[in-house]
Amino acid sequence: MSVKIGNIDLGPFPLLLAPMEDVSDPPFRFVCKQNGADLMYTEFISSEGLIRDAAKSKQKLDVFEYERPVGIQIFGGDIDHMREATEIAAQAGPDLIDINYGCPVKAVVCKGAGSSLLQDIPKMVKMTAEVVKATSLPVTVKTRLGWDDTTKNVYEVAERLQDVGIQALSIHGRTRAQLYKGQADWSLIREVKRNPRIRIPIFGNGDVDSPEKAAAWRMEYEIDGIMIGRAAIGYPWIFREVKHFFATGERLAGPTLQERIEACRTHLDKSIQWKGERTGILEMRRHYANYFKGLPDFKPYRMKLVSELNLATIYQLLDDISGSYANNCTLLQPV
């Protein structure tokens, strides 16, 4: 059976690209969509920034036809401002609105936003209800297991947020206190999914970094889909590899050197189209090391790529990489 969020049909077991600050912008989403991501989200967007018309926040609202279905994710600590931000975000034309109740970063938590709301479930419920009422689009939520090991309350959170109208829930298998350390624990995600009261799709997130793990956890934890974050950075092929493994039980060969170069070039081109040449080049710098991870002695090329501002020279460097490593095809798989 297909998994649906409202009227959005995601197929039988969707793979979602997690919203990641400074990563999941439209250029990155483009290469992930090319490789099989079924649902993607914008970087999280501040409700305060939206209602104050901040340029950076407004630009994050950009969504494109090629990436549908796509959700806009918002965060904030003020209920009225979250309602206003929902109305603004909906005008940008996404397929759904997602609320971030999972970000563990101190600067977000200190403003009463993100995972901070896991300490105030009544406020979280009220905020969610207001967001749902503010739009005709489906509303989804991304959260964590709880604030810390003594307050793992996602079971209650799932019930109460479903009751006020959310249409899907993504759960990261860590508490806020864990940040991104240790191992993600999906056992409580399975308990949420098994709850007979829960009717909405439940997506698991955290530490899925290989096709084998995705297949094993799909069966073990009984979720409706998997959200992949860090494993996709510089490696958008994770989506196609997982799907191939689901279909055949066999591991698909990793991307060739030429595929890595072409994905990197496409990412760069989309970055320039979106933000202009100078900014596009600067923002691409954070991605080069990831695209070419595993290439021996790559540091000299990386240093040139992250210091060059001339687009023609960057293209030439990518061509040089192709020539230099043409006979060295033993690229490492992601770890």
mmCIF file of N, CA and C in Angstrom, residues 217-281:
data_model
loop_
_atom_site.group_PDB
_atom_site.id
_atom_site.type_symbol
_atom_site.label_atom_id
_atom_site.label_comp_id
_atom_site.label_asym_id
_atom_site.label_seq_id
_atom_site.Cartn_x
_atom_site.Cartn_y
_atom_site.Cartn_z
ATOM 1 N N TRP A 217 16.346 -2.203 9.174
ATOM 2 C CA TRP A 217 15.538 -1.384 10.085
ATOM 3 C C TRP A 217 14.114 -1.223 9.577
ATOM 4 N N ARG A 218 13.938 -1.276 8.272
ATOM 5 C CA ARG A 218 12.578 -1.245 7.717
ATOM 6 C C ARG A 218 11.760 -2.386 8.287
ATOM 7 N N MET A 219 12.368 -3.565 8.357
ATOM 8 C CA MET A 219 11.655 -4.731 8.875
ATOM 9 C C MET A 219 11.586 -4.713 10.400
ATOM 10 N N GLU A 220 12.699 -4.398 11.048
ATOM 11 C CA GLU A 220 12.777 -4.499 12.504
ATOM 12 C C GLU A 220 11.897 -3.472 13.202
ATOM 13 N N TYR A 221 11.814 -2.259 12.652
ATOM 14 C CA TYR A 221 11.133 -1.187 13.367
ATOM 15 C C TYR A 221 9.780 -0.813 12.781
ATOM 16 N N GLU A 222 9.394 -1.436 11.660
ATOM 17 C CA GLU A 222 8.017 -1.399 11.159
ATOM 18 C C GLU A 222 7.541 0.000 10.760
ATOM 19 N N ILE A 223 8.474 0.892 10.469
ATOM 20 C CA ILE A 223 8.112 2.252 10.110
ATOM 21 C C ILE A 223 7.530 2.313 8.694
ATOM 22 N N ASP A 224 6.957 3.474 8.357
ATOM 23 C CA ASP A 224 6.333 3.657 7.047
ATOM 24 C C ASP A 224 7.294 4.196 6.004
ATOM 25 N N GLY A 225 8.450 4.666 6.438
ATOM 26 C CA GLY A 225 9.447 5.210 5.537
ATOM 27 C C GLY A 225 10.655 5.628 6.351
ATOM 28 N N ILE A 226 11.727 5.956 5.658
ATOM 29 C CA ILE A 226 12.977 6.323 6.314
ATOM 30 C C ILE A 226 13.401 7.710 5.863
ATOM 31 N N MET A 227 13.821 8.525 6.826
ATOM 32 C CA MET A 227 14.361 9.843 6.542
ATOM 33 C C MET A 227 15.875 9.781 6.666
ATOM 34 N N ILE A 228 16.566 10.203 5.614
ATOM 35 C CA ILE A 228 18.024 10.146 5.564
ATOM 36 C C ILE A 228 18.578 11.563 5.560
ATOM 37 N N GLY A 229 19.554 11.800 6.421
ATOM 38 C CA GLY A 229 20.143 13.134 6.531
ATOM 39 C C GLY A 229 21.613 13.135 6.190
ATOM 40 N N ARG A 230 22.450 12.992 7.212
ATOM 41 C CA ARG A 230 23.891 13.180 7.024
ATOM 42 C C ARG A 230 24.503 12.233 5.994
ATOM 43 N N ALA A 231 23.955 11.034 5.847
ATOM 44 C CA ALA A 231 24.519 10.072 4.891
ATOM 45 C C ALA A 231 24.368 10.532 3.450
ATOM 46 N N ALA A 232 23.474 11.490 3.204
ATOM 47 C CA ALA A 232 23.262 11.986 1.837
ATOM 48 C C ALA A 232 24.171 13.158 1.487
ATOM 49 N N ILE A 233 24.864 13.714 2.466
ATOM 50 C CA ILE A 233 25.718 14.874 2.198
ATOM 51 C C ILE A 233 26.910 14.435 1.358
ATOM 52 N N GLY A 234 27.003 14.951 0.148
ATOM 53 C CA GLY A 234 28.066 14.551 -0.759
ATOM 54 C C GLY A 234 27.866 13.177 -1.341
ATOM 55 N N TYR A 235 26.757 12.526 -0.980
ATOM 56 C CA TYR A 235 26.493 11.166 -1.465
ATOM 57 C C TYR A 235 24.998 10.986 -1.717
ATOM 58 N N PRO A 236 24.446 11.752 -2.684
ATOM 59 C CA PRO A 236 23.009 11.634 -2.970
ATOM 60 C C PRO A 236 22.621 10.273 -3.512
ATOM 61 N N TRP A 237 23.609 9.476 -3.898
ATOM 62 C CA TRP A 237 23.347 8.138 -4.440
ATOM 63 C C TRP A 237 22.810 7.176 -3.379
ATOM 64 N N ILE A 238 22.855 7.570 -2.124
ATOM 65 C CA ILE A 238 22.321 6.705 -1.066
ATOM 66 C C ILE A 238 20.872 6.326 -1.339
ATOM 67 N N PHE A 239 20.101 7.254 -1.926
ATOM 68 C CA PHE A 239 18.682 6.966 -2.175
ATOM 69 C C PHE A 239 18.510 5.877 -3.236
ATOM 70 N N ARG A 240 19.241 5.986 -4.325
ATOM 71 C CA ARG A 240 19.102 4.970 -5.373
ATOM 72 C C ARG A 240 19.660 3.633 -4.911
ATOM 73 N N GLU A 241 20.696 3.663 -4.082
ATOM 74 C CA GLU A 241 21.279 2.414 -3.600
ATOM 75 C C GLU A 241 20.328 1.681 -2.657
ATOM 76 N N VAL A 242 19.657 2.442 -1.792
ATOM 77 C CA VAL A 242 18.678 1.830 -0.889
ATOM 78 C C VAL A 242 17.527 1.224 -1.688
ATOM 79 N N LYS A 243 17.028 1.961 -2.662
ATOM 80 C CA LYS A 243 15.906 1.451 -3.462
ATOM 81 C C LYS A 243 16.302 0.203 -4.248
ATOM 82 N N HIS A 244 17.508 0.195 -4.782
ATOM 83 C CA HIS A 244 17.987 -0.972 -5.517
ATOM 84 C C HIS A 244 18.083 -2.187 -4.588
ATOM 85 N N PHE A 245 18.569 -1.952 -3.384
ATOM 86 C CA PHE A 245 18.698 -3.055 -2.423
ATOM 87 C C PHE A 245 17.326 -3.581 -2.016
ATOM 88 N N PHE A 246 16.369 -2.677 -1.815
ATOM 89 C CA PHE A 246 15.007 -3.102 -1.503
ATOM 90 C C PHE A 246 14.456 -3.995 -2.613
ATOM 91 N N ALA A 247 14.718 -3.616 -3.860
ATOM 92 C CA ALA A 247 14.127 -4.314 -5.000
ATOM 93 C C ALA A 247 14.817 -5.629 -5.317
ATOM 94 N N THR A 248 16.131 -5.708 -5.074
ATOM 95 C CA THR A 248 16.893 -6.871 -5.542
ATOM 96 C C THR A 248 17.594 -7.652 -4.443
ATOM 97 N N GLY A 249 17.778 -7.021 -3.273
ATOM 98 C CA GLY A 249 18.559 -7.669 -2.227
ATOM 99 C C GLY A 249 20.053 -7.611 -2.483
ATOM 100 N N GLU A 250 20.443 -6.870 -3.510
ATOM 101 C CA GLU A 250 21.860 -6.765 -3.860
ATOM 102 C C GLU A 250 22.319 -5.315 -3.770
ATOM 103 N N ARG A 251 23.588 -5.156 -3.465
ATOM 104 C CA ARG A 251 24.143 -3.814 -3.353
ATOM 105 C C ARG A 251 24.512 -3.285 -4.731
ATOM 106 N N LEU A 252 24.019 -2.109 -5.049
ATOM 107 C CA LEU A 252 24.360 -1.439 -6.298
ATOM 108 C C LEU A 252 25.785 -0.898 -6.197
ATOM 109 N N ALA A 253 26.530 -1.009 -7.300
ATOM 110 C CA ALA A 253 27.886 -0.450 -7.308
ATOM 111 C C ALA A 253 27.827 1.043 -7.015
ATOM 112 N N GLY A 254 28.818 1.535 -6.303
ATOM 113 C CA GLY A 254 28.874 2.949 -5.980
ATOM 114 C C GLY A 254 29.067 3.793 -7.221
ATOM 115 N N PRO A 255 28.914 5.098 -7.084
ATOM 116 C CA PRO A 255 29.046 5.978 -8.238
ATOM 117 C C PRO A 255 30.466 5.950 -8.801
ATOM 118 N N THR A 256 30.560 6.068 -10.109
ATOM 119 C CA THR A 256 31.867 6.170 -10.741
ATOM 120 C C THR A 256 32.460 7.552 -10.462
ATOM 121 N N LEU A 257 33.725 7.689 -10.760
ATOM 122 C CA LEU A 257 34.371 8.987 -10.615
ATOM 123 C C LEU A 257 33.651 10.031 -11.467
ATOM 124 N N GLN A 258 33.274 9.653 -12.682
ATOM 125 C CA GLN A 258 32.611 10.602 -13.554
ATOM 126 C C GLN A 258 31.254 11.009 -12.995
ATOM 127 N N GLU A 259 30.533 10.070 -12.373
ATOM 128 C CA GLU A 259 29.248 10.408 -11.757
ATOM 129 C C GLU A 259 29.443 11.385 -10.606
ATOM 130 N N ARG A 260 30.487 11.215 -9.856
ATOM 131 C CA ARG A 260 30.766 12.148 -8.753
ATOM 132 C C ARG A 260 31.048 13.549 -9.299
ATOM 133 N N ILE A 261 31.847 13.596 -10.338
ATOM 134 C CA ILE A 261 32.184 14.890 -10.926
ATOM 135 C C ILE A 261 30.945 15.552 -11.515
ATOM 136 N N GLU A 262 30.122 14.781 -12.201
ATOM 137 C CA GLU A 262 28.920 15.356 -12.814
ATOM 138 C C GLU A 262 27.931 15.839 -11.759
ATOM 139 N N ALA A 263 27.771 15.080 -10.679
ATOM 140 C CA ALA A 263 26.871 15.520 -9.604
ATOM 141 C C ALA A 263 27.396 16.792 -8.960
ATOM 142 N N CYS A 264 28.696 16.845 -8.739
ATOM 143 C CA CYS A 264 29.318 18.041 -8.156
ATOM 144 C C CYS A 264 29.125 19.245 -9.074
ATOM 145 N N ARG A 265 29.315 19.046 -10.373
ATOM 146 C CA ARG A 265 29.156 20.130 -11.339
ATOM 147 C C ARG A 265 27.694 20.596 -11.395
ATOM 148 N N THR A 266 26.777 19.638 -11.391
ATOM 149 C CA THR A 266 25.352 19.986 -11.399
ATOM 150 C C THR A 266 24.985 20.788 -10.154
ATOM 151 N N HIS A 267 25.473 20.339 -9.012
ATOM 152 C CA HIS A 267 25.224 21.026 -7.741
ATOM 153 C C HIS A 267 25.749 22.463 -7.817
ATOM 154 N N LEU A 268 26.952 22.609 -8.338
ATOM 155 C CA LEU A 268 27.552 23.936 -8.495
ATOM 156 C C LEU A 268 26.718 24.811 -9.429
ATOM 157 N N ASP A 269 26.318 24.254 -10.560
ATOM 158 C CA ASP A 269 25.530 25.028 -11.529
ATOM 159 C C ASP A 269 24.211 25.492 -10.922
ATOM 160 N N LYS A 270 23.546 24.590 -10.200
ATOM 161 C CA LYS A 270 22.270 24.951 -9.574
ATOM 162 C C LYS A 270 22.473 26.002 -8.476
ATOM 163 N N SER A 271 23.589 25.899 -7.773
ATOM 164 C CA SER A 271 23.894 26.866 -6.725
ATOM 165 C C SER A 271 24.064 28.265 -7.325
ATOM 166 N N ILE A 272 24.742 28.327 -8.461
ATOM 167 C CA ILE A 272 24.948 29.612 -9.132
ATOM 168 C C ILE A 272 23.635 30.162 -9.686
ATOM 169 N N GLN A 273 22.829 29.273 -10.262
ATOM 170 C CA GLN A 273 21.530 29.711 -10.782
ATOM 171 C C GLN A 273 20.653 30.286 -9.676
ATOM 172 N N TRP A 274 20.773 29.703 -8.478
ATOM 173 C CA TRP A 274 19.893 30.094 -7.371
ATOM 174 C C TRP A 274 20.363 31.361 -6.672
ATOM 175 N N LYS A 275 21.667 31.490 -6.464
ATOM 176 C CA LYS A 275 22.164 32.587 -5.633
ATOM 177 C C LYS A 275 23.125 33.531 -6.347
ATOM 178 N N GLY A 276 23.336 33.319 -7.642
ATOM 179 C CA GLY A 276 24.297 34.155 -8.340
ATOM 180 C C GLY A 276 25.681 33.545 -8.293
ATOM 181 N N GLU A 277 26.559 33.991 -9.206
ATOM 182 C CA GLU A 277 27.839 33.308 -9.371
ATOM 183 C C GLU A 277 28.715 33.359 -8.120
ATOM 184 N N ARG A 278 28.945 34.536 -7.563
ATOM 185 C CA ARG A 278 29.870 34.625 -6.433
ATOM 186 C C ARG A 278 29.365 33.849 -5.212
ATOM 187 N N THR A 279 28.120 34.097 -4.820
ATOM 188 C CA THR A 279 27.576 33.400 -3.645
ATOM 189 C C THR A 279 27.452 31.909 -3.906
ATOM 190 N N GLY A 280 27.043 31.556 -5.119
ATOM 191 C CA GLY A 280 26.917 30.141 -5.472
ATOM 192 C C GLY A 280 28.238 29.409 -5.359
ATOM 193 N N ILE A 281 29.308 30.042 -5.818
ATOM 194 C CA ILE A 281 30.635 29.436 -5.723
ATOM 195 C C ILE A 281 31.072 29.312 -4.262
#
